[in-house]
PDB file of C-alpha atoms in Angstrom:
ATOM      1  CA  UNK A 773      -5.998 -13.097 -20.066  1.00 41.00           C
ATOM      2  CA  UNK A 774      -3.357 -15.723 -19.971  1.00 43.00           C
ATOM      3  CA  UNK A 775       0.071 -14.686 -19.507  1.00 52.00           C
ATOM      4  CA  UNK A 776       1.258 -18.230 -19.275  1.00 76.00           C
ATOM      5  CA  UNK A 777       2.637 -17.362 -15.951  1.00 85.00           C
ATOM      6  CA  UNK A 778       0.394 -17.613 -12.774  1.00 91.00           C
ATOM      7  CA  UNK A 779      -0.005 -14.718 -10.110  1.00 93.00           C
ATOM      8  CA  UNK A 780       2.061 -16.900  -7.642  1.00 93.00           C
ATOM      9  CA  UNK A 781       5.060 -17.331  -9.971  1.00 95.00           C
ATOM     10  CA  UNK A 782       5.051 -13.516 -10.542  1.00 95.00           C
ATOM     11  CA  UNK A 783       4.712 -12.810  -6.927  1.00 95.00           C
ATOM     12  CA  UNK A 784       7.368 -15.326  -5.832  1.00 95.00           C
ATOM     13  CA  UNK A 785       9.872 -14.000  -8.443  1.00 96.00           C
ATOM     14  CA  UNK A 786       9.324 -10.416  -7.554  1.00 96.00           C
ATOM     15  CA  UNK A 787       9.449 -10.870  -3.792  1.00 96.00           C
ATOM     16  CA  UNK A 788      12.842 -12.695  -4.246  1.00 96.00           C
ATOM     17  CA  UNK A 789      14.155  -9.948  -6.317  1.00 96.00           C
ATOM     18  CA  UNK A 790      12.974  -7.277  -3.869  1.00 97.00           C
ATOM     19  CA  UNK A 791      14.519  -9.351  -0.867  1.00 96.00           C
ATOM     20  CA  UNK A 792      17.813  -9.506  -2.879  1.00 97.00           C
ATOM     21  CA  UNK A 793      18.257  -5.685  -2.501  1.00 97.00           C
ATOM     22  CA  UNK A 794      20.279  -3.728   0.110  1.00 96.00           C
ATOM     23  CA  UNK A 795      17.916  -2.066   2.580  1.00 95.00           C
ATOM     24  CA  UNK A 796      19.821   1.254   2.605  1.00 97.00           C
ATOM     25  CA  UNK A 797      19.355   1.442  -1.192  1.00 97.00           C
ATOM     26  CA  UNK A 798      15.642   0.608  -0.893  1.00 97.00           C
ATOM     27  CA  UNK A 799      15.333   3.252   1.729  1.00 97.00           C
ATOM     28  CA  UNK A 800      16.790   5.902  -0.789  1.00 98.00           C
ATOM     29  CA  UNK A 801      14.271   4.772  -3.348  1.00 98.00           C
ATOM     30  CA  UNK A 802      11.539   4.872  -0.498  1.00 98.00           C
ATOM     31  CA  UNK A 803      12.464   8.706  -0.131  1.00 98.00           C
ATOM     32  CA  UNK A 804      11.770   9.324  -3.565  1.00 98.00           C
ATOM     33  CA  UNK A 805       8.605   7.402  -3.601  1.00 98.00           C
ATOM     34  CA  UNK A 806       7.106   9.247  -0.511  1.00 98.00           C
ATOM     35  CA  UNK A 807       8.216  12.601  -1.800  1.00 98.00           C
ATOM     36  CA  UNK A 808       6.198  11.828  -5.010  1.00 98.00           C
ATOM     37  CA  UNK A 809       3.047  10.815  -3.062  1.00 98.00           C
ATOM     38  CA  UNK A 810       3.265  14.166  -0.818  1.00 98.00           C
ATOM     39  CA  UNK A 811       2.810  15.943  -4.142  1.00 98.00           C
ATOM     40  CA  UNK A 812      -0.371  14.057  -5.078  1.00 98.00           C
ATOM     41  CA  UNK A 813      -3.643  15.885  -4.910  1.00 97.00           C
ATOM     42  CA  UNK A 814      -5.127  12.708  -3.383  1.00 97.00           C
ATOM     43  CA  UNK A 815      -2.765  13.162  -0.622  1.00 98.00           C
ATOM     44  CA  UNK A 816      -3.009  16.962  -0.259  1.00 98.00           C
ATOM     45  CA  UNK A 817      -6.721  16.822   0.029  1.00 97.00           C
ATOM     46  CA  UNK A 818      -7.070  13.686   2.247  1.00 98.00           C
ATOM     47  CA  UNK A 819      -8.180  13.945   5.760  1.00 98.00           C
ATOM     48  CA  UNK A 820      -7.500  10.037   6.685  1.00 98.00           C
ATOM     49  CA  UNK A 821      -4.321   8.426   5.425  1.00 98.00           C
ATOM     50  CA  UNK A 822      -4.084   4.871   5.600  1.00 98.00           C
ATOM     51  CA  UNK A 823      -0.492   3.373   5.714  1.00 98.00           C
ATOM     52  CA  UNK A 824       0.933   0.150   6.421  1.00 97.00           C
ATOM     53  CA  UNK A 825       4.014  -1.163   8.352  1.00 95.00           C
ATOM     54  CA  UNK A 826       6.603  -2.368   5.880  1.00 95.00           C
ATOM     55  CA  UNK A 827       7.889  -5.907   5.925  1.00 93.00           C
ATOM     56  CA  UNK A 828      10.310  -7.734   3.597  1.00 94.00           C
ATOM     57  CA  UNK A 829      11.852  -4.586   2.003  1.00 96.00           C
ATOM     58  CA  UNK A 830       8.437  -2.999   1.154  1.00 97.00           C
ATOM     59  CA  UNK A 831       8.573   0.808   0.407  1.00 98.00           C
ATOM     60  CA  UNK A 832       9.382   2.399   3.708  1.00 98.00           C
ATOM     61  CA  UNK A 833       6.679   4.960   4.509  1.00 98.00           C
ATOM     62  CA  UNK A 834       8.474   6.796   7.502  1.00 97.00           C
ATOM     63  CA  UNK A 835       8.952  10.101   5.535  1.00 97.00           C
ATOM     64  CA  UNK A 836       5.336  10.042   4.461  1.00 98.00           C
ATOM     65  CA  UNK A 837       4.006   9.084   7.974  1.00 97.00           C
ATOM     66  CA  UNK A 838       6.094  12.038   9.573  1.00 97.00           C
ATOM     67  CA  UNK A 839       4.872  14.497   7.068  1.00 98.00           C
ATOM     68  CA  UNK A 840       1.171  13.351   7.481  1.00 98.00           C
ATOM     69  CA  UNK A 841       1.412  13.806  11.364  1.00 97.00           C
ATOM     70  CA  UNK A 842       2.917  17.382  10.542  1.00 98.00           C
ATOM     71  CA  UNK A 843      -0.039  18.065   8.241  1.00 98.00           C
ATOM     72  CA  UNK A 844      -2.540  17.073  10.632  1.00 97.00           C
ATOM     73  CA  UNK A 845      -3.866  14.001   8.760  1.00 98.00           C
ATOM     74  CA  UNK A 846      -5.430  11.165  10.830  1.00 98.00           C
ATOM     75  CA  UNK A 847      -3.129   7.990  10.224  1.00 98.00           C
ATOM     76  CA  UNK A 848      -4.749   4.448  10.134  1.00 98.00           C
ATOM     77  CA  UNK A 849      -3.040   1.058   9.933  1.00 97.00           C
ATOM     78  CA  UNK A 850      -4.413  -2.350   8.820  1.00 97.00           C
ATOM     79  CA  UNK A 851      -5.219  -4.942  11.333  1.00 95.00           C
ATOM     80  CA  UNK A 852      -6.378  -8.460  10.286  1.00 92.00           C
ATOM     81  CA  UNK A 853      -9.020 -10.125  12.500  1.00 88.00           C
ATOM     82  CA  UNK A 854     -10.768 -13.429  11.360  1.00 87.00           C
ATOM     83  CA  UNK A 855      -9.657 -13.098   7.827  1.00 87.00           C
ATOM     84  CA  UNK A 856     -10.925  -9.550   7.573  1.00 91.00           C
ATOM     85  CA  UNK A 857      -8.970  -6.333   7.407  1.00 95.00           C
ATOM     86  CA  UNK A 858     -10.009  -3.132   9.043  1.00 97.00           C
ATOM     87  CA  UNK A 859      -8.035   0.009   9.620  1.00 98.00           C
ATOM     88  CA  UNK A 860      -7.237   1.415  13.202  1.00 98.00           C
ATOM     89  CA  UNK A 861      -6.240   4.632  14.397  1.00 98.00           C
ATOM     90  CA  UNK A 862      -2.454   5.210  14.910  1.00 97.00           C
ATOM     91  CA  UNK A 863      -0.637   8.123  16.591  1.00 95.00           C
ATOM     92  CA  UNK A 864       2.559   8.443  18.362  1.00 91.00           C
ATOM     93  CA  UNK A 865       0.952   7.683  21.468  1.00 94.00           C
ATOM     94  CA  UNK A 866      -0.571   4.308  20.472  1.00 95.00           C
ATOM     95  CA  UNK A 867       1.488   1.435  20.884  1.00 95.00           C
ATOM     96  CA  UNK A 868       2.224  -1.163  18.230  1.00 94.00           C
ATOM     97  CA  UNK A 869       1.886  -4.843  18.707  1.00 94.00           C
ATOM     98  CA  UNK A 870       2.646  -7.843  16.709  1.00 94.00           C
ATOM     99  CA  UNK A 871      -0.476  -9.046  14.985  1.00 91.00           C
ATOM    100  CA  UNK A 872      -1.435 -11.552  12.241  1.00 83.00           C
ATOM    101  CA  UNK A 873       1.620 -12.555  10.040  1.00 86.00           C
ATOM    102  CA  UNK A 874       3.900 -11.034  12.772  1.00 90.00           C
ATOM    103  CA  UNK A 875       3.112  -7.443  11.331  1.00 92.00           C
ATOM    104  CA  UNK A 876       3.015  -4.503  13.705  1.00 94.00           C
ATOM    105  CA  UNK A 877      -0.575  -3.190  14.267  1.00 94.00           C
ATOM    106  CA  UNK A 878      -2.055  -0.284  16.439  1.00 96.00           C
ATOM    107  CA  UNK A 879      -3.224  -1.494  19.926  1.00 95.00           C
ATOM    108  CA  UNK A 880      -6.396   0.478  19.762  1.00 95.00           C
ATOM    109  CA  UNK A 881     -10.140  -0.153  19.222  1.00 95.00           C
ATOM    110  CA  UNK A 882     -10.744   2.986  17.040  1.00 97.00           C
ATOM    111  CA  UNK A 883     -11.708   1.803  13.638  1.00 97.00           C
ATOM    112  CA  UNK A 884     -11.693   4.009  10.574  1.00 98.00           C
ATOM    113  CA  UNK A 885     -15.008   4.998   8.980  1.00 97.00           C
ATOM    114  CA  UNK A 886     -13.865   5.532   5.527  1.00 97.00           C
ATOM    115  CA  UNK A 887     -15.171   8.308   3.103  1.00 95.00           C
ATOM    116  CA  UNK A 888     -14.257  10.030  -0.121  1.00 95.00           C
ATOM    117  CA  UNK A 889     -11.572  12.072   1.983  1.00 96.00           C
ATOM    118  CA  UNK A 890      -9.753   8.771   2.808  1.00 98.00           C
ATOM    119  CA  UNK A 891      -6.467   7.822   0.775  1.00 98.00           C
ATOM    120  CA  UNK A 892      -5.397   4.249   1.153  1.00 98.00           C
ATOM    121  CA  UNK A 893      -1.567   3.797   0.401  1.00 98.00           C
ATOM    122  CA  UNK A 894      -1.246   0.110  -0.847  1.00 97.00           C
ATOM    123  CA  UNK A 895       1.596  -2.379  -0.843  1.00 97.00           C
ATOM    124  CA  UNK A 896       2.025  -5.110  -3.226  1.00 96.00           C
ATOM    125  CA  UNK A 897       4.195  -7.692  -4.955  1.00 97.00           C
ATOM    126  CA  UNK A 898       3.916  -6.852  -8.461  1.00 97.00           C
ATOM    127  CA  UNK A 899       1.999  -3.892 -10.554  1.00 97.00           C
ATOM    128  CA  UNK A 900       1.501  -3.157 -14.197  1.00 96.00           C
ATOM    129  CA  UNK A 901       1.513  -0.195 -16.377  1.00 95.00           C
ATOM    130  CA  UNK A 902      -2.369  -0.673 -16.887  1.00 94.00           C
ATOM    131  CA  UNK A 903      -2.772  -0.357 -13.232  1.00 96.00           C
ATOM    132  CA  UNK A 904      -2.795  -4.040 -12.421  1.00 95.00           C
ATOM    133  CA  UNK A 905      -1.826  -5.040  -8.751  1.00 96.00           C
ATOM    134  CA  UNK A 906      -0.794  -8.425  -7.415  1.00 95.00           C
ATOM    135  CA  UNK A 907      -0.796  -8.506  -3.735  1.00 94.00           C
ATOM    136  CA  UNK A 908       0.343 -11.183  -1.495  1.00 91.00           C
ATOM    137  CA  UNK A 909      -2.449 -13.705  -1.883  1.00 88.00           C
ATOM    138  CA  UNK A 910      -4.835 -12.968   0.727  1.00 90.00           C
ATOM    139  CA  UNK A 911      -7.131 -10.422  -1.198  1.00 92.00           C
ATOM    140  CA  UNK A 912      -7.607  -8.408   2.021  1.00 95.00           C
ATOM    141  CA  UNK A 913      -7.155  -4.798  -0.026  1.00 96.00           C
ATOM    142  CA  UNK A 914      -9.517  -6.157  -2.900  1.00 95.00           C
ATOM    143  CA  UNK A 915     -12.218  -7.240  -0.260  1.00 95.00           C
ATOM    144  CA  UNK A 916     -11.964  -3.921   1.639  1.00 97.00           C
ATOM    145  CA  UNK A 917     -12.009  -1.731  -1.493  1.00 96.00           C
ATOM    146  CA  UNK A 918     -14.925  -3.704  -2.956  1.00 95.00           C
ATOM    147  CA  UNK A 919     -17.004  -2.429  -0.111  1.00 96.00           C
ATOM    148  CA  UNK A 920     -15.606   1.125   0.055  1.00 96.00           C
ATOM    149  CA  UNK A 921     -15.281   2.052  -3.645  1.00 94.00           C
ATOM    150  CA  UNK A 922     -15.087   5.766  -2.876  1.00 95.00           C
ATOM    151  CA  UNK A 923     -11.656   5.514  -1.097  1.00 97.00           C
ATOM    152  CA  UNK A 924      -8.905   6.937  -3.154  1.00 98.00           C
ATOM    153  CA  UNK A 925      -5.860   4.593  -3.589  1.00 98.00           C
ATOM    154  CA  UNK A 926      -2.128   4.961  -4.289  1.00 98.00           C
ATOM    155  CA  UNK A 927      -0.237   1.898  -4.671  1.00 98.00           C
ATOM    156  CA  UNK A 928       3.735   2.193  -3.920  1.00 98.00           C
ATOM    157  CA  UNK A 929       6.436   0.166  -5.234  1.00 98.00           C
ATOM    158  CA  UNK A 930       9.867   0.082  -6.740  1.00 98.00           C
ATOM    159  CA  UNK A 931      10.321   0.315 -10.437  1.00 97.00           C
ATOM    160  CA  UNK A 932      11.488  -3.312 -10.840  1.00 97.00           C
ATOM    161  CA  UNK A 933       8.136  -4.469  -9.489  1.00 98.00           C
ATOM    162  CA  UNK A 934       6.366  -3.002 -12.498  1.00 97.00           C
ATOM    163  CA  UNK A 935       5.679  -5.007 -15.701  1.00 95.00           C
ATOM    164  CA  UNK A 936       3.631  -3.971 -18.765  1.00 93.00           C
ATOM    165  CA  UNK A 937       0.817  -6.527 -17.832  1.00 92.00           C
ATOM    166  CA  UNK A 938      -0.249  -8.954 -15.334  1.00 94.00           C
ATOM    167  CA  UNK A 939      -2.959 -11.765 -15.045  1.00 92.00           C
ATOM    168  CA  UNK A 940      -5.886 -10.210 -13.217  1.00 90.00           C
ATOM    169  CA  UNK A 941      -9.199 -11.802 -12.089  1.00 88.00           C
ATOM    170  CA  UNK A 942     -12.567 -10.140 -12.063  1.00 88.00           C
ATOM    171  CA  UNK A 943     -12.290  -9.364  -8.267  1.00 88.00           C
ATOM    172  CA  UNK A 944      -9.007  -7.510  -8.473  1.00 91.00           C
ATOM    173  CA  UNK A 945      -9.162  -3.883  -7.542  1.00 94.00           C
ATOM    174  CA  UNK A 946      -6.889  -1.447  -9.612  1.00 95.00           C
ATOM    175  CA  UNK A 947      -5.357   1.349  -7.658  1.00 97.00           C
ATOM    176  CA  UNK A 948      -5.908   4.861  -8.802  1.00 97.00           C
ATOM    177  CA  UNK A 949      -2.389   5.859  -8.984  1.00 98.00           C
ATOM    178  CA  UNK A 950       0.828   3.657  -8.904  1.00 98.00           C
ATOM    179  CA  UNK A 951       3.854   5.494  -7.678  1.00 98.00           C
ATOM    180  CA  UNK A 952       7.582   4.063  -8.132  1.00 98.00           C
ATOM    181  CA  UNK A 953      10.914   5.544  -7.940  1.00 97.00           C
ATOM    182  CA  UNK A 954      10.767   6.184 -11.844  1.00 96.00           C
ATOM    183  CA  UNK A 955       7.243   6.262 -12.879  1.00 95.00           C
ATOM    184  CA  UNK A 956       3.838   7.473 -11.957  1.00 97.00           C
ATOM    185  CA  UNK A 957       0.805   5.707 -13.535  1.00 96.00           C
ATOM    186  CA  UNK A 958      -2.864   6.837 -13.432  1.00 95.00           C
ATOM    187  CA  UNK A 959      -6.004   5.379 -14.536  1.00 84.00           C
ATOM    188  CA  UNK A 960      -6.535   8.468 -16.700  1.00 66.00           C
ATOM    189  CA  UNK A 961      -3.624   7.433 -18.908  1.00 44.00           C
TER     190      UNK A 961
END
């Protein structure tokens, strides 16, 4: 598919727009998004929940994380080592340290062994109504999910990050569900 615009151009444009918003406003939208995630069967039934530490005005997952702790979910966070991403255990007792790209990562050696009760909450730069996703260019989630296809995935974003279509490559993994402050898209639609 040729949309006459590159993934990089889309990524840069959407990220510039996202950075221009007031953090308090985006935190209010994040609350709406997290509450929508909490109602999804994929969240309710998961045992292991993979979250991320938000940067650059990404959807703030604090509400989701706090509820997941109350619900007894195992929380995992990404850590990049040698250009590979794995998910490491996180709890209130585990210290967060600056890792690759200056993003906070859990200071632990306990690595997730994913299964079909694992739900991965994915960030991204841009999304499409037909379940497309443009990340940040490293392909970390695509590589991980190509090895662990049985994991459930929910991508979270603000409504302004969603477009009708995006250019996609063969290796791009589409999330099962995309949740924004105004919409929920699923592969079933």
